[in-house]
Every structure is written in C-alpha cells, then in structure tokens.
Coordinates of C-alpha atoms in Angstrom, one line a residue:
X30 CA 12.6 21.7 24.3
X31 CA 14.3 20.5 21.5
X32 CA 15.6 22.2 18.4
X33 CA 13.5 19.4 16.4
X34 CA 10.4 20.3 18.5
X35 CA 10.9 24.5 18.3
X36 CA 11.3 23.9 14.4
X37 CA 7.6 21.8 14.4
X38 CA 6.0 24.4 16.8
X39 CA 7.2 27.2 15.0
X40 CA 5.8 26.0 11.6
X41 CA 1.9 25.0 13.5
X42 CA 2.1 28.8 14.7
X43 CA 2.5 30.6 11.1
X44 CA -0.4 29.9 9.7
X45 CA -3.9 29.2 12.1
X46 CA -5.1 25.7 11.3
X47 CA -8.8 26.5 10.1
X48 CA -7.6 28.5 7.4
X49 CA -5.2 25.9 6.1
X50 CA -6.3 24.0 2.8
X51 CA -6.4 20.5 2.7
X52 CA -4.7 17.3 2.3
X53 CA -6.0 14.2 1.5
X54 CA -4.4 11.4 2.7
X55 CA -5.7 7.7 1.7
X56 CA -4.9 4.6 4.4
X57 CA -6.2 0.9 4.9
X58 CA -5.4 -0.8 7.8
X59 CA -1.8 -2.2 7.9
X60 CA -0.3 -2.2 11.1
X61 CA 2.1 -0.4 12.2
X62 CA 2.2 1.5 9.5
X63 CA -1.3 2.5 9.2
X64 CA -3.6 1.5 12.5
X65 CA -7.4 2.1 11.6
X66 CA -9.6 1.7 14.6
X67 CA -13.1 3.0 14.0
X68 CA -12.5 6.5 13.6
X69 CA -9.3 6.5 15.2
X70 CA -6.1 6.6 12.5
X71 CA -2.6 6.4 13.5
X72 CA 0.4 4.8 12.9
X73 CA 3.5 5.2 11.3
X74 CA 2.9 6.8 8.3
X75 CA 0.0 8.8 9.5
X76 CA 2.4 10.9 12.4
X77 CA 5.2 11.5 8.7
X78 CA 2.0 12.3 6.9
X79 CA 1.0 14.3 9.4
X80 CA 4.4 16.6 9.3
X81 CA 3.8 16.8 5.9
X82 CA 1.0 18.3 6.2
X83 CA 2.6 20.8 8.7
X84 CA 4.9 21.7 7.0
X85 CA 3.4 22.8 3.7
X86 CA 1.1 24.3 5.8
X87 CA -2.3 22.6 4.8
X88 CA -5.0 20.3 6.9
X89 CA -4.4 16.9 7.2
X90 CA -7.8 15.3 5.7
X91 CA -8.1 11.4 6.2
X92 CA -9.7 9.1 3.8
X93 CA -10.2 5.3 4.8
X94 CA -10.1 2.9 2.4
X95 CA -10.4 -1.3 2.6
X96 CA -7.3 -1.3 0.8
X97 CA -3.9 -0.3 -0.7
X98 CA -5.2 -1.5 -4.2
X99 CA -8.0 1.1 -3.9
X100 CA -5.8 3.5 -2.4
X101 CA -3.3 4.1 -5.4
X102 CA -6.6 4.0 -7.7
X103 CA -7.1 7.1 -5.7
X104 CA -4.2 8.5 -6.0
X105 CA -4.2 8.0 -9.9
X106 CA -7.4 9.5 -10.4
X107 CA -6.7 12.4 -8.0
X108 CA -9.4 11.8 -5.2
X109 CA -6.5 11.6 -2.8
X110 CA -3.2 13.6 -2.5
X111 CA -1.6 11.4 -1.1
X112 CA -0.2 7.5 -0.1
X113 CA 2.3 7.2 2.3
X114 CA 4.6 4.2 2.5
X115 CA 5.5 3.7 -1.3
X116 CA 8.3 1.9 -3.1
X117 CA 8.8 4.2 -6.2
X118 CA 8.3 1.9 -10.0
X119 CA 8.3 3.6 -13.6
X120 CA 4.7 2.7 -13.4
X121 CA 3.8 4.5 -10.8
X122 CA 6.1 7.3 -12.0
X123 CA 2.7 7.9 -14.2
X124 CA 1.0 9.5 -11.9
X125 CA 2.7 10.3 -8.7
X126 CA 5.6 12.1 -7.8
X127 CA 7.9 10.4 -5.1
X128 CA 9.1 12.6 -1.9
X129 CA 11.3 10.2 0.2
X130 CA 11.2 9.8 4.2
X131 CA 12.5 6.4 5.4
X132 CA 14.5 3.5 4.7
X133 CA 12.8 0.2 3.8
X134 CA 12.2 -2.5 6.2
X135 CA 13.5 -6.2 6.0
X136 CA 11.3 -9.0 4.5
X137 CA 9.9 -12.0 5.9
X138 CA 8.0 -15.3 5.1
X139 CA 5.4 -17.1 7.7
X140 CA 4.7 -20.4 7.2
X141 CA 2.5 -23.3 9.2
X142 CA 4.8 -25.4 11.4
X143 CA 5.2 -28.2 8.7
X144 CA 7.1 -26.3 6.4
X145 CA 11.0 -27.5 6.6
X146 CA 12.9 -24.0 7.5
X147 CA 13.5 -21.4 4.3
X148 CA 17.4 -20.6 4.6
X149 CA 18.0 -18.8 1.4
X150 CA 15.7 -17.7 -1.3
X151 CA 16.4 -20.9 -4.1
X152 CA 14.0 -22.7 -1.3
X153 CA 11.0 -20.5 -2.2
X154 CA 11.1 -22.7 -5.0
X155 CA 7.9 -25.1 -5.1
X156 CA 5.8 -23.1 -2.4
X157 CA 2.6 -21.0 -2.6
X158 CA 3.2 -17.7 -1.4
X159 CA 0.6 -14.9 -0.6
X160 CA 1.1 -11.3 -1.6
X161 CA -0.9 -8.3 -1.5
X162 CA -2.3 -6.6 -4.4
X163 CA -0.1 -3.6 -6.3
X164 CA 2.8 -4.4 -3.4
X165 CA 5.7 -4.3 -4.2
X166 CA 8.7 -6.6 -1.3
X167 CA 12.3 -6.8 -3.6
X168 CA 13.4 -6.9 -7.1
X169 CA 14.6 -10.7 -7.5
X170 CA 11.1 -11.8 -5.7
X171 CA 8.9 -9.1 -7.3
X172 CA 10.8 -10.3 -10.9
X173 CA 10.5 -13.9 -10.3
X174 CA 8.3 -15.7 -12.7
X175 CA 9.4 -19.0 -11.3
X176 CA 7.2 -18.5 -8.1
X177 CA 3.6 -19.4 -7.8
X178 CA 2.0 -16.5 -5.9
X179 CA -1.4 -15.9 -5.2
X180 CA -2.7 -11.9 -4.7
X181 CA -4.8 -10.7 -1.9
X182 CA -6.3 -7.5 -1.0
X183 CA -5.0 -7.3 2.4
X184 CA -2.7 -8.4 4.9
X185 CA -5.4 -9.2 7.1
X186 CA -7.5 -11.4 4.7
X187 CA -4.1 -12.9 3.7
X188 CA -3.2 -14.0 7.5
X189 CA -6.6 -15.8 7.9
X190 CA -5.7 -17.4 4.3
X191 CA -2.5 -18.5 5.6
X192 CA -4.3 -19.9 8.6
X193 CA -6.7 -21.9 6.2
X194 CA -4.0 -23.5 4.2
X195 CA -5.2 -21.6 1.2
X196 CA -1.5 -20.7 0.4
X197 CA 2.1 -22.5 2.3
X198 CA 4.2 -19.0 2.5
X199 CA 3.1 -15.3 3.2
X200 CA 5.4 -12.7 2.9
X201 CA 5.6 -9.7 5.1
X202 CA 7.8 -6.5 6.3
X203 CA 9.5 -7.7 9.1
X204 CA 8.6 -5.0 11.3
X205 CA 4.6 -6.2 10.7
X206 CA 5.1 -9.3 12.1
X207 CA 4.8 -8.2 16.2
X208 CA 1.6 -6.7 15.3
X209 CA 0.5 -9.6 13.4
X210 CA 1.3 -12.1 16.4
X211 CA -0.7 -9.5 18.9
X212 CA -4.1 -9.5 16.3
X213 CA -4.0 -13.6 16.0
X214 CA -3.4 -15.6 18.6
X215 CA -3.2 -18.2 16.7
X216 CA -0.1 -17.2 15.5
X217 CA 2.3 -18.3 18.2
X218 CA 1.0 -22.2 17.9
X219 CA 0.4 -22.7 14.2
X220 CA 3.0 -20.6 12.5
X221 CA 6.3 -19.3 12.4
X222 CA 8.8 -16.9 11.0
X223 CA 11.3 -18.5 8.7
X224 CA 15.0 -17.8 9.1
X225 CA 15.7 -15.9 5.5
X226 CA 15.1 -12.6 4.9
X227 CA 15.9 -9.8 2.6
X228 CA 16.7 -6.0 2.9
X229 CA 16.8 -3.4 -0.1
X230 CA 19.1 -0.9 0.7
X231 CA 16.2 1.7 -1.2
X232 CA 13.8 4.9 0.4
X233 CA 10.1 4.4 1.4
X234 CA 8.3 7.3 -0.2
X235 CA 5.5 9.2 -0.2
X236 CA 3.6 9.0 -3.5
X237 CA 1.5 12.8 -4.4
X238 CA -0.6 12.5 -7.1
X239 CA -0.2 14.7 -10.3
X240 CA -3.6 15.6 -9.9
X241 CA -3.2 16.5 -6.4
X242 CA -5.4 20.1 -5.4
X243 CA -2.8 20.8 -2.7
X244 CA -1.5 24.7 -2.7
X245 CA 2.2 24.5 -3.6
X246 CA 3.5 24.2 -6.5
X247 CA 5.6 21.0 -7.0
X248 CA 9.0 22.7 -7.3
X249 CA 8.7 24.3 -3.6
X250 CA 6.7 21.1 -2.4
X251 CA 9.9 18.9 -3.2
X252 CA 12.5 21.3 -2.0
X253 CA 10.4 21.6 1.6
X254 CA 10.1 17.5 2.1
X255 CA 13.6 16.9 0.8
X256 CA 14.6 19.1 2.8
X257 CA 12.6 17.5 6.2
X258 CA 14.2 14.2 5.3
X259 CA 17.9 15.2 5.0
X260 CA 17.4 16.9 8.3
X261 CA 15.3 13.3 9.3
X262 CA 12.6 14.9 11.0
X263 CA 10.2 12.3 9.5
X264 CA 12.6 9.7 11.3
X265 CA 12.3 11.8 14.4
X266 CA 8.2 11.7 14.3
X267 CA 8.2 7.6 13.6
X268 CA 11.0 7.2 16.7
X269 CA 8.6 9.2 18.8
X270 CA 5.5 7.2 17.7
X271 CA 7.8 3.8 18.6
X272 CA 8.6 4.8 22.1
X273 CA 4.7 5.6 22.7
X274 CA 3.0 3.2 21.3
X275 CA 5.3 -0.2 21.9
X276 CA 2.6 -3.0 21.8
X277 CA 2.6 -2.7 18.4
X278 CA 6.0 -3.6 17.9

C-alpha cells in the first residue's frame, strides 16, 4: 500500500464514521466534474470533496441542486458548506473562504460546422456566445464588454441551445468536452471544437461558506486542506477517479 493510501486509511480509522458531523456539499450535474445520476453522485470534485470531508473528520452530506447559480445562493446563505470547483473573485470573497486543490483547465469554444475556424481571441468578435450563469472562464473574456454573450443555467440546456442555433459559440473547459460528445450524438456531425484556447495559470478552489455549521474552526480548517494540497493528495484522488472511470474523458 501506498504511503498516500496508509495516510487516507489512517485518518477513516480515528474517528467511527456515525459519529462524525456533517458536511454539506452542493452539486448540479456538470460532467466530469460533477456526474449526477439519480441518486448516484460522483465525479471529480465529489472524490476531493470527499477527502475533505475525511480529513476534517466529518460526514460527507450531498445536496443536489439543478444548478451552479443555485448552488452559490446556497453557499451564501449557509444551507450548504460547501462548492467545489470555484475560481476565487472579490465578490465571492463575501461569503466564502477559498481552500485551493487543482489547477484550472484550458478553455474551449464549439461551434456549428459553418462557423470559419476561431484562431485567436480578436475573432470572437461579432459572435454569440453562450455562458453559464455566475461562471467565471478567463479574465480578458470574463472582462470583455465587446462580446455579445447570452447566460444559461446549465451546460446542458446550453448544448441543446447550441444545437438550435439560439447562440453561434459556446464556451467550455476543455476537459468537458469528451463528456459532452458521449451525452449528444449529435455532436460529432453538427459541431466542432475550434482551434483557440486559453489557460489561466490560477488554482480551482473549494469555496466554504462563512456561515458553514462544520466543527473546526477556520484557522485549523485551512492549515489541514492547505496542507492536503501541497502534499497533492486531492490530485492523487482525481488521478485515481481518471484511470477508473475513462469514458468520461
């Protein structure tokens, strides 16, 4: 066994699980990151949520929600503990803390087939683009006043706008895109992935809310995650979670 592996089993044996207080962790469906199937949850950011959990030594407690938008109204009022897969903003600053665990992915835009190749970002310029509510891609896009975008609730109800021709570009984390292609079929006739793309060189976080009912104070609860991602064993959980579950990507 691992060194990684003894560390995880040796934090699930200190303290018995039904004792444990809880943590409540909001997700909507957004593949790979969050995979909601009836009452099966996983994904990405459920299996670092998960550690999380472990390692302050509390209950992992899912909530579902039928989006992110609803999810961080959640997290601002305090019915949730916690969001994973957040880009930290002043704004948000207001009423979450930010505990890091991975690096950001790469973006991406999809178009229909008639739309001449995107090389570089001045040819965004004159398009639609769809978005998702409260998300946040890079700084020059997010920033850009020039753009017309349009807002949607979801990834999912975005796609099937795309599909309509309700909007010419949708943007989207590169690593979404194989799951996107497996949930419509359509995909591989009608649309494609543009050349340009654009990485921040910034964390993913975890966003806990300031009205969070977890018990730990917020001093040890940073030192413990910080701690977990220096040593990347939130990395570690993800890498496993790849190698099992590869349809997805």
């Amino acid at each position: 066994m691992s060194k990684y592996a003894w560390v995880v089993l040796a934090i699930l044996m200190s303290f018995p699980i039904w004792a444990q207080p809880k943590l409540r962790l909001c997700v909507d469906h957004y593949p790979p990151f969050q995979i909601v199937q009836g009452e099966h949850v996983s994904g990405e950011n459920l299996v670092a949520a998960r550690l999380f959990a472990t390692l302050i030594e509390h209950r992992l407690e899912i909530v579902k929600s039928p989006n992110f938008a609803r999810c961080l109204r959640m997290l601002e009022t305090g019915d949730v503990d916690l969001i994973a897969g957040l880009i930290q903003q002043p704004q948000r600053m207001t009423y979450a803390h930010f505990l890091p665990y991975r690096p950001d992915s790469a973006y991406r835009f999809i178009s229909d087939l008639t739309v001449a190749d995107i090389y570089q970002y001045d040819a965004l310029q004159g398009h639609t683009i769809g978005v998702s509510r409260d998300t946040y891609y890079f700084e020059r896009f997010d920033q850009d006043q020039q753009l017309r975008k349009i807002v949607v609730n979801s990834a999912e109800i975005a796609m099937n706008m795309l599909l309509r021709g309700r909007f010419e570009l949708l943007i989207v984390p590169e690593i979404t895109i194989a799951s996107l292609q497996k949930r419509f079929p359509q995909f591989e006739q009608r649309l494609k992935i543009h050349p340009y793309q654009f990485q921040e060189q910034r964390v993913i976080y975890f966003g806990v809310s300031r009205k969070h009912q977890l018990q730990i104070d917020d001093a040890k609860l940073k030192a413990v995650i910080d701690s977990a991602y220096q040593q990347q064993l939130f990395i570690h959980e993800i890498a496993r979670f790849v190698e099992q579950n590869v349809d997805w990507y």
